[in-house]
mmCIF file of C-alpha atoms in Angstrom:
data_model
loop_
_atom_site.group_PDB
_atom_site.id
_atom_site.type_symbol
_atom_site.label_atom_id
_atom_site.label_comp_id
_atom_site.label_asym_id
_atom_site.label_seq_id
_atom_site.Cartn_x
_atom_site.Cartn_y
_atom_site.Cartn_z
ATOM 1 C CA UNK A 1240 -6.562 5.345 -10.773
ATOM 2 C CA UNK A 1241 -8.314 4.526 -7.812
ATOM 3 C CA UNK A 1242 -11.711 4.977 -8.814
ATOM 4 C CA UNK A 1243 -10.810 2.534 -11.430
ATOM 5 C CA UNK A 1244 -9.083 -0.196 -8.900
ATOM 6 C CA UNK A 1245 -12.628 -2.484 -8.320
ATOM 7 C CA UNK A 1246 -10.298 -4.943 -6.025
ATOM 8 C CA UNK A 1247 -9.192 -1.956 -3.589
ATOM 9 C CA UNK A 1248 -12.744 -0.825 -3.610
ATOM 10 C CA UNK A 1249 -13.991 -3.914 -2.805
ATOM 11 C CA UNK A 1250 -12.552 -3.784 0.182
ATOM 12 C CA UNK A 1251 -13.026 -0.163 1.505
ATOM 13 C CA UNK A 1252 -9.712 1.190 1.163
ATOM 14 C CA UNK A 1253 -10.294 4.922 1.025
ATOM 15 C CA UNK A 1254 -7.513 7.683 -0.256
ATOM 16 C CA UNK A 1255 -6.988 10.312 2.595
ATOM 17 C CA UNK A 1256 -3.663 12.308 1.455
ATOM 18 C CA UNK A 1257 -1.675 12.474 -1.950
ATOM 19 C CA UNK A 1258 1.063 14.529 -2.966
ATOM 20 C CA UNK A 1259 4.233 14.199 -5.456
ATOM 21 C CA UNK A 1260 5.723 10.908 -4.489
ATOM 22 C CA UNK A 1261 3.574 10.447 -1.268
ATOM 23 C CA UNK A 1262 0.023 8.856 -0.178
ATOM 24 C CA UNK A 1263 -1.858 7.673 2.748
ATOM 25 C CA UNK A 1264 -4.930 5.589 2.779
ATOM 26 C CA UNK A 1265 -7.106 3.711 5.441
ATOM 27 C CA UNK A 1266 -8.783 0.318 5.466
ATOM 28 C CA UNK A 1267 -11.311 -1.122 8.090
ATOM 29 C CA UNK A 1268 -10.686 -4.780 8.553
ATOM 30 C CA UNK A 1269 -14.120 -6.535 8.255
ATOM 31 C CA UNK A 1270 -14.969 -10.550 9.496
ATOM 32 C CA UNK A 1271 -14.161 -11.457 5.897
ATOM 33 C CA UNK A 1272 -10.934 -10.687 5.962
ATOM 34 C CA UNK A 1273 -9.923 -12.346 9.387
ATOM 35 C CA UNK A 1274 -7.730 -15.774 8.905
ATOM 36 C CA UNK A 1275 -8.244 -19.252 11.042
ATOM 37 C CA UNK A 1276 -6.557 -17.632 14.605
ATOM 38 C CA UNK A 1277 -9.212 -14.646 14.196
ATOM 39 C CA UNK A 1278 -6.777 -11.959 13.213
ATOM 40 C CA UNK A 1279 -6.452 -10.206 9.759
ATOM 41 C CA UNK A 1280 -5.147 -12.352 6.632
ATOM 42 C CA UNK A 1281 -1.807 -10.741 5.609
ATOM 43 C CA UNK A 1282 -2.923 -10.315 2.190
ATOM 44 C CA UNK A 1283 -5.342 -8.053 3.232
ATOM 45 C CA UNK A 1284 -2.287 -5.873 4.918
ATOM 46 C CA UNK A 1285 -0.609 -6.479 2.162
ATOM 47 C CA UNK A 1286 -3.122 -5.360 -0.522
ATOM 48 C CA UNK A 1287 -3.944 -2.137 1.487
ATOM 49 C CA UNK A 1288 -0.105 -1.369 1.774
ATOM 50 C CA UNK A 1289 0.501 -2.142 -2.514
ATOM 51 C CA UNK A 1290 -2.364 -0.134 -2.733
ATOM 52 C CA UNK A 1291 -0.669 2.767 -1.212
ATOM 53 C CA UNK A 1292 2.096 1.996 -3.211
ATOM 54 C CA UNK A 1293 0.313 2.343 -6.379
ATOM 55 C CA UNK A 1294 -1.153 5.668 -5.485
ATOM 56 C CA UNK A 1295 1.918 7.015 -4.685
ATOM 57 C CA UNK A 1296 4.686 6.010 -7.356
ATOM 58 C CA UNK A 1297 1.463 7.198 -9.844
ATOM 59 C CA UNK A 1298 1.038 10.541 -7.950
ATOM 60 C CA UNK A 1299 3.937 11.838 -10.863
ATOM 61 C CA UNK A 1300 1.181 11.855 -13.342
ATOM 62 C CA UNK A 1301 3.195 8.645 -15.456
ATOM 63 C CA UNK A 1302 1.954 5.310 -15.487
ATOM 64 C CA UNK A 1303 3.663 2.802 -13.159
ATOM 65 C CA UNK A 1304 3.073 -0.628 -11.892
ATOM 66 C CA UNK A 1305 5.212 -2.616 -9.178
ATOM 67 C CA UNK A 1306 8.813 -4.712 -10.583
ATOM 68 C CA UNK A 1307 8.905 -6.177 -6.654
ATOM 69 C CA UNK A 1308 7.582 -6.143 -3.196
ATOM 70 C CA UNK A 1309 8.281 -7.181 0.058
ATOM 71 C CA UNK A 1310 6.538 -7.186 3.146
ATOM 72 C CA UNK A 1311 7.569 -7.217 6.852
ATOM 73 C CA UNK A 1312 4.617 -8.049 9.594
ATOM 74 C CA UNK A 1313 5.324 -6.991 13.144
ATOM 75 C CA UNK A 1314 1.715 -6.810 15.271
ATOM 76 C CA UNK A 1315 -1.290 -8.691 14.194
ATOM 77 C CA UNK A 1316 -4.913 -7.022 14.079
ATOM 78 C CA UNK A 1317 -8.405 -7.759 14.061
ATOM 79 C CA UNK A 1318 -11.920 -7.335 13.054
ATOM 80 C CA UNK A 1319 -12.483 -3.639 13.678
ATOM 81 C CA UNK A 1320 -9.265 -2.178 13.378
ATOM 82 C CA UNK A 1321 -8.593 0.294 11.281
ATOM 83 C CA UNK A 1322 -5.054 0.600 9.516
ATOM 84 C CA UNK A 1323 -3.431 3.586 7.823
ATOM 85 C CA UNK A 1324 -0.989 3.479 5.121
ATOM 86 C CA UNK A 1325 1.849 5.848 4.116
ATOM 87 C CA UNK A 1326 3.575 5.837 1.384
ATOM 88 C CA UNK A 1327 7.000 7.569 1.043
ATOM 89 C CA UNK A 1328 9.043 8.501 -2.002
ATOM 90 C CA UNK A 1329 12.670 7.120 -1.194
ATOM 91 C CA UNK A 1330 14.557 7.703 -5.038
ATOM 92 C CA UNK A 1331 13.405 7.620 -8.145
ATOM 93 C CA UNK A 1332 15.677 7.709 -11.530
ATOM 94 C CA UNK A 1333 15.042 7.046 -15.284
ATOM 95 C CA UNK A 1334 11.808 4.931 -15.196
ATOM 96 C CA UNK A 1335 12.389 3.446 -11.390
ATOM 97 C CA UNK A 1336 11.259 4.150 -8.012
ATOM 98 C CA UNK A 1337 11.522 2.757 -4.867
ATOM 99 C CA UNK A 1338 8.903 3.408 -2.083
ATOM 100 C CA UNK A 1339 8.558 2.235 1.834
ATOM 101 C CA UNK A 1340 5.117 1.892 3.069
ATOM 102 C CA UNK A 1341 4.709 2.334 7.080
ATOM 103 C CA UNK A 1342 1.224 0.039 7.824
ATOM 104 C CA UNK A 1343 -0.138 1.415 11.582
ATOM 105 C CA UNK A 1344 -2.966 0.605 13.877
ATOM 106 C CA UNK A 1345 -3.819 3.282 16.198
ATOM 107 C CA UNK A 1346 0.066 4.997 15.771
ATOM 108 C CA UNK A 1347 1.570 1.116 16.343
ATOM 109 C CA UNK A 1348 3.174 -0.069 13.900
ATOM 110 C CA UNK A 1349 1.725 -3.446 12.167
ATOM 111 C CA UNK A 1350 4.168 -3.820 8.885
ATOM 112 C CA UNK A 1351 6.639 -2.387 6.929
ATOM 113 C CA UNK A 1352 6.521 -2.755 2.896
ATOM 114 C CA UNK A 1353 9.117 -1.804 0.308
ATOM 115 C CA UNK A 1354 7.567 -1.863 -3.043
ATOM 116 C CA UNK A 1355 10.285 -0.923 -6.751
ATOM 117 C CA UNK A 1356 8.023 0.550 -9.121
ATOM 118 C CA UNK A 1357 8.485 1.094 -12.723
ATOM 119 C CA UNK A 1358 7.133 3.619 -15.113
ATOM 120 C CA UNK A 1359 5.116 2.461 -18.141
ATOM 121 C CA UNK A 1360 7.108 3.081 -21.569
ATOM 122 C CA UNK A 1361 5.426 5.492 -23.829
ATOM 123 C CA UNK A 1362 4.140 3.840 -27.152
#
C-alpha cells in the first residue's frame, strides 16, 4: 500500500515496523513543510500520523480507509526533526477499527491521533 501512496512518498515518510494491527513510521521535517512561526505545519504531523494509521488498520490483509480522525498537538517541531509514529490496535469488530497514534520527537511526545477505520466491502 505504501509503495503505492505517491503523497506519503512525497514527503519521505518511511515504514520501519509492521505487525497485525500495529505500525511505526518516521518522517524528517524539511523547510517546505515549516508554517509562518518557523515550526512544522500540522498537516504535515497530521499526514505522517494518518499515514501510520493506514498502514496499520491495513496490516489485516483487508482493505480499509479512515470513517474519522482527530488530532491532539502538544510540542511543536522544526526543520530537522525527525518524528516517529506508532500505531496501536485498540478494538476492532465486524468491519470497524479504532486505532491511537502516539507522534514523538526524540521520545517527547508531539501529538496524539485517534483515527476509526473501516474495512472495504467485498464486491
Amino acid at each position: 500500500m505504501l509503495d503505492a501512496d505517491v503523497a506519503s512518498r512525497s514527503l519521505g515518510i518511511e515504514l520501519l515496523e509492521l505487525s497485525a494491527g500495529g505500525a511505526r513510521a518516521s518522517m524528517t521535517v524539511t523547510p517546505e513543510m515549516a508554517n509562518g512561526y518557523s515550526i512544522t505545519h500540522g498537516g504535515y504531523v497530521f499526514m505522517l500520523a494518518d499515514t501510520t494509521f493506514a498502514l496499520a488498520c491495513n496490516s489485516h490483509d483487508e482493505p480499509a480507509v479512515a470513517a474519522r480522525a482527530d488530532i491532539r498537538y502538544l510540542r511543536s517541531t522544526t526543520v530537522g526533526d525527525v518524528l516517529i509514529a506508532e500505531a496501536v490496535e485498540r478494538a476492532r469488530y465486524g468491519r470497524n477499527g479504532i486505532y491511537d497514534v502516539t507522534v514523538t520527537r526524540d521520545g517527547d511526545v508531539v501529538a496524539e491521533f485517534r483515527g476509526d477505520s473501516r474495512t472495504l466491502s467485498r464486491r
